[in-house]
Short mmCIF file of C-alpha atoms in Angstrom, two decimals:
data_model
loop_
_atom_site.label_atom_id
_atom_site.label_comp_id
_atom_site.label_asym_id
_atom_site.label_seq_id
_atom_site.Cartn_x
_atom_site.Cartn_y
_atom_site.Cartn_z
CA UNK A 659 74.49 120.67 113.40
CA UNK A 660 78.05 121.35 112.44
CA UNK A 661 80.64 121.18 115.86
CA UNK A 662 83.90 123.44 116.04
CA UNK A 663 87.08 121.53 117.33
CA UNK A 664 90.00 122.84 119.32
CA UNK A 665 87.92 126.26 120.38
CA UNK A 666 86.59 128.58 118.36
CA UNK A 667 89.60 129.17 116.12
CA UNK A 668 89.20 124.84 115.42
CA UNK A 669 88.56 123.16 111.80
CA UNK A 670 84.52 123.14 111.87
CA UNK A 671 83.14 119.73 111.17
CA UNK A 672 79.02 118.67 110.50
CA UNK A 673 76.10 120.32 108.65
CA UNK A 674 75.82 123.93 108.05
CA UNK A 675 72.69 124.44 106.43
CA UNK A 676 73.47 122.91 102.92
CA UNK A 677 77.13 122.54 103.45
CA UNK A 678 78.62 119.70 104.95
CA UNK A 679 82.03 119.50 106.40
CA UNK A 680 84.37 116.84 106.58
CA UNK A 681 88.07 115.35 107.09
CA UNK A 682 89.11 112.38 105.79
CA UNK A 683 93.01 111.08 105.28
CA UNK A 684 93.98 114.39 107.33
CA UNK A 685 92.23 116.50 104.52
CA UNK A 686 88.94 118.98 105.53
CA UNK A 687 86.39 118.27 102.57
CA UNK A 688 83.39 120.13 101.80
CA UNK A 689 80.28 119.57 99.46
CA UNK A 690 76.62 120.39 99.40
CA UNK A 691 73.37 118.01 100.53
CA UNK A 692 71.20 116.92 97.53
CA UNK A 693 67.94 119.03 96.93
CA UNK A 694 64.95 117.26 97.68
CA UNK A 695 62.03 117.17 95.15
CA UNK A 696 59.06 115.76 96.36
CA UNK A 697 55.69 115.41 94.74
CA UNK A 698 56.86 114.34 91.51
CA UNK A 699 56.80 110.99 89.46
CA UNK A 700 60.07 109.58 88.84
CA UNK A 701 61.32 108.70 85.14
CA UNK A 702 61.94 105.24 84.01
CA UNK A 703 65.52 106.09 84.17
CA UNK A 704 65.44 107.67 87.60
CA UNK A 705 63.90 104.67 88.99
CA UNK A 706 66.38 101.95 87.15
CA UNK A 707 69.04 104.12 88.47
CA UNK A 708 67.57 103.74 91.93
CA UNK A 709 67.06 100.16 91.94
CA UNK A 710 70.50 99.57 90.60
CA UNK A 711 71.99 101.66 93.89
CA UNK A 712 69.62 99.49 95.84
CA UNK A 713 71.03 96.10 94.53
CA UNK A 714 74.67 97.15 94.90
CA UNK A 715 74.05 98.76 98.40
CA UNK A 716 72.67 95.61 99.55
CA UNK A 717 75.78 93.75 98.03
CA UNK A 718 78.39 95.80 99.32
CA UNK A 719 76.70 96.41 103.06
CA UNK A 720 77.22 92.85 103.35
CA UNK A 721 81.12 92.73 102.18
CA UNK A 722 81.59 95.60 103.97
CA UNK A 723 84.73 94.44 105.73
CA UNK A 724 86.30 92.65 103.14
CA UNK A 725 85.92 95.63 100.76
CA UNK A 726 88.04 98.15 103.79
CA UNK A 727 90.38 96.20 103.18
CA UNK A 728 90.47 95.22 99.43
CA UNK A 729 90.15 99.24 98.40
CA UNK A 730 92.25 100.77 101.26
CA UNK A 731 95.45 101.31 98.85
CA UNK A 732 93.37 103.50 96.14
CA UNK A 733 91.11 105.31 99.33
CA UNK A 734 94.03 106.73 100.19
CA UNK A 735 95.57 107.70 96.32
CA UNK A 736 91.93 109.21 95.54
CA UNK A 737 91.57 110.35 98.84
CA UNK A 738 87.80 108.91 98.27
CA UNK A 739 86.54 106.38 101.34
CA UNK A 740 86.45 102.56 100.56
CA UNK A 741 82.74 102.32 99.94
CA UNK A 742 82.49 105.38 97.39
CA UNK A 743 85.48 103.69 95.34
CA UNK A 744 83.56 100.61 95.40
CA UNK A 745 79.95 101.58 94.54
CA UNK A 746 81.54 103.76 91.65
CA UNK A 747 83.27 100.75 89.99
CA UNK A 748 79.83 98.72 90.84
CA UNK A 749 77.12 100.81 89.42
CA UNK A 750 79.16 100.87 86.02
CA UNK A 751 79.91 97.28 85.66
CA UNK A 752 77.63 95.71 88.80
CA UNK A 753 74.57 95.54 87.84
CA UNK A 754 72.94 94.13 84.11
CA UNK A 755 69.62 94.02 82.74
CA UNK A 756 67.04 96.73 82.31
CA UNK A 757 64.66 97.68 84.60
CA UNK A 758 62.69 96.29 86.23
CA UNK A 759 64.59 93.19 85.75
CA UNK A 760 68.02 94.31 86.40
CA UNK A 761 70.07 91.51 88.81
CA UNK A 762 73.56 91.43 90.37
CA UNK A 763 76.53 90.74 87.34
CA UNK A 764 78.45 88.48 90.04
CA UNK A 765 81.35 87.67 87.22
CA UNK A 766 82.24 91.56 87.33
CA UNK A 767 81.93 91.58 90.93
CA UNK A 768 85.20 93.35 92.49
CA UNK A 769 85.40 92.97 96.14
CA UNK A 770 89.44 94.35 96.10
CA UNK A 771 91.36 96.46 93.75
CA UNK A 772 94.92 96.74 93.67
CA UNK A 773 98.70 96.45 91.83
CA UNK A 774 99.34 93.34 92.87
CA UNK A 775 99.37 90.40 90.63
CA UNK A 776 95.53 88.75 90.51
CA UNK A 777 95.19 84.64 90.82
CA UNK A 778 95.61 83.21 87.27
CA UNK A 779 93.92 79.86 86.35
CA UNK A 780 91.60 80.03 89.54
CA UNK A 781 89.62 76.41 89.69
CA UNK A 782 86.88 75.81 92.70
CA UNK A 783 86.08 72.74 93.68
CA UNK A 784 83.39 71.34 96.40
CA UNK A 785 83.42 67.78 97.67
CA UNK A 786 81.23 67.30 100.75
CA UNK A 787 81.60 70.69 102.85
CA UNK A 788 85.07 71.26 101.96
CA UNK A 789 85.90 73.96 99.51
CA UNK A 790 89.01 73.98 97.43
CA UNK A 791 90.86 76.47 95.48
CA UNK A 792 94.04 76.03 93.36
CA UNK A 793 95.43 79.03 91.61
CA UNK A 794 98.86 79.77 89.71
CA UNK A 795 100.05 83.00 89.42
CA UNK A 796 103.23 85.11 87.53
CA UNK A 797 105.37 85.52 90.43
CA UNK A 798 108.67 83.31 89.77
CA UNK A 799 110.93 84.32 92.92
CA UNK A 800 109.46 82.57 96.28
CA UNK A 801 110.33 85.64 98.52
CA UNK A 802 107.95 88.10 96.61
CA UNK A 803 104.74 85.81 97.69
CA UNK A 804 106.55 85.02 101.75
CA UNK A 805 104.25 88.01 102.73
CA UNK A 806 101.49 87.82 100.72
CA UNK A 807 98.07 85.95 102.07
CA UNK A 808 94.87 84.83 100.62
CA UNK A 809 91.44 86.40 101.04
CA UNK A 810 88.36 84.44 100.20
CA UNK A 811 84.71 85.46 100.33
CA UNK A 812 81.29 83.97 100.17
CA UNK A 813 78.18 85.68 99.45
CA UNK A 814 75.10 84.05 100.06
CA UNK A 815 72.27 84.77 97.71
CA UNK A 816 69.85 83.52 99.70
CA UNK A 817 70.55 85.21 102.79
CA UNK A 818 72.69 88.26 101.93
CA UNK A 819 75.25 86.69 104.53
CA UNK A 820 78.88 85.99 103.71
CA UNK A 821 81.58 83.79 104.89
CA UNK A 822 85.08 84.69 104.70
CA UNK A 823 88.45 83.52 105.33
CA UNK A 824 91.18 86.44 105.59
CA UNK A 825 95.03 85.68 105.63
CA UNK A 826 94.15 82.13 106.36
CA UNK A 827 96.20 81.06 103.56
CA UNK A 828 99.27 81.86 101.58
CA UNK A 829 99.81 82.52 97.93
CA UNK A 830 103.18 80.58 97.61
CA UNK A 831 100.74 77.49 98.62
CA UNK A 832 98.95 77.60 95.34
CA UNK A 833 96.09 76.05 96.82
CA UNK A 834 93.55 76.35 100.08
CA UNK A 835 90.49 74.03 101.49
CA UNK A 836 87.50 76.29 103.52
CA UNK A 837 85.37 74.43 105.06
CA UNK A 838 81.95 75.16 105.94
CA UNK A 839 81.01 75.85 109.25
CA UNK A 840 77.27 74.22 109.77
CA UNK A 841 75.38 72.29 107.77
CA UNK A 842 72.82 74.42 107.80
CA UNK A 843 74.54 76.10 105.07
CA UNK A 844 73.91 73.45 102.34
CA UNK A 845 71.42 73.95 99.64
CA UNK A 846 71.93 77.40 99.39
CA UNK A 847 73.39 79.42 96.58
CA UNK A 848 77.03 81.00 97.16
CA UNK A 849 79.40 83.32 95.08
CA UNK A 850 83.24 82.98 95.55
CA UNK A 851 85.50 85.44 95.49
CA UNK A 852 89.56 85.12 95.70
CA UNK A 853 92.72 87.75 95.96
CA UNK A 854 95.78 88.45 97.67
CA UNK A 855 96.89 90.25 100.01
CA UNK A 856 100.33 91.82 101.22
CA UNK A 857 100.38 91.70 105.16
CA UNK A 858 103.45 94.77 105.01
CA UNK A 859 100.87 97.14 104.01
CA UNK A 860 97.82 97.78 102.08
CA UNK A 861 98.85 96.09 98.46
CA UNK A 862 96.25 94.10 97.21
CA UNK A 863 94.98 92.41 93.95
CA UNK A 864 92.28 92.42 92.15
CA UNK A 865 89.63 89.89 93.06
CA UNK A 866 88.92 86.97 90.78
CA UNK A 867 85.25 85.21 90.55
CA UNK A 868 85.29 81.96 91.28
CA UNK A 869 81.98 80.83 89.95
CA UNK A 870 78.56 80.21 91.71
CA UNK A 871 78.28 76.80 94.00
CA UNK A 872 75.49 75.37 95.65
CA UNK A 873 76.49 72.81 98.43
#
């Protein structure tokens, strides 16, 4: 049911038979609702396509926050929300294998996309619970990193769970420990993911992989 704001003369917003309206960024959008076909068997292709949207929704349902954040800059260029920027780039390069074998590529996993300068020579390592990162990047001058921070994320395979740390650290530091919270977190299989972050407004890089660790 579509609603009418500010009177009848308002912008009209909600489902009008096959026409849904919308604003987003201060723009009124409009596009049609999918036909549904029902009765029929799906092709091979159809279904790969579908499990392939399954496997990323799953993926970025979970990062959800961390991805508002890492594709506000280009939401607002393309005038596209954070999660439809994000499932584009994932359903081309997110996903490998054929169906119905096809798995998560977590090494062309991009939780944030952006114009700032990415981590260069990212190394992970895990002693005890204690996770550390050192990075280098291209930045020479000290005050262009004073307001940039760090964003890490864990995803948890095993649970579809993840940890994160956001502007805990800063990128003139070169390096950051995250601890683990419990220990009921060991044994299970994690994938890291690192970027910055400018805290004067939405700049961000793109996010680096840090590699697969099992605590």
């Amino acid at each position: 049911m579509a609603r009418v704001k500010n009177g009848l003369l308002g912008m009209v917003t909600g489902k009008i038979g096959p026409l849904v309206v919308y604003s987003m960024h201060g723009k009124v959008y409009a596009r049609t609702t999918p036909s549904v076909v029902s009765g029929k068997l799906r092709s091979l292709a159809q279904q790969a396509q579908n499990y392939k949207l399954k496997l990323i929704t799953g993926l970025l349902n979970s990062c959800i926050d961390f991805i508002k954040i890492g594709y506000r800059a280009k939401s607002i260029i393309h005038n596209k929300t954070t999660h439809n920027l994000s499932q584009s780039y994932h359903l081309k390069h997110g996903v490998t294998g054929t169906f119905p074998e096809q798995q998560i590529n977590w090494e062309m996993v991009q939780l944030s996309s952006g114009s700032l300068p990415a981590p260069e020579n990212l190394t992970v390592s895990l002693q005890d619970q204690n996770i550390t990162l050192h990075w280098e990047t291209k930045t020479k001058l000290m005050h262009d990193e004073a307001n940039q921070q760090t964003m890490i994320l864990l995803y948890c395979t095993d649970t579809q769970q993840v940890y994160s740390e956001i502007y805990k650290g800063s990128k003139k530091d070169r390096q950051q420990t995250l601890a683990l919270k419990t220990r009921t977190e060991l044994g299970y299989t994690y994938h890291l993911y690192f970027c910055f972050k400018n805290l004067l407004n939405d700049e961000v890089s793109d996010s680096v992989y840090g590699g697969c660790l099992r605590p």
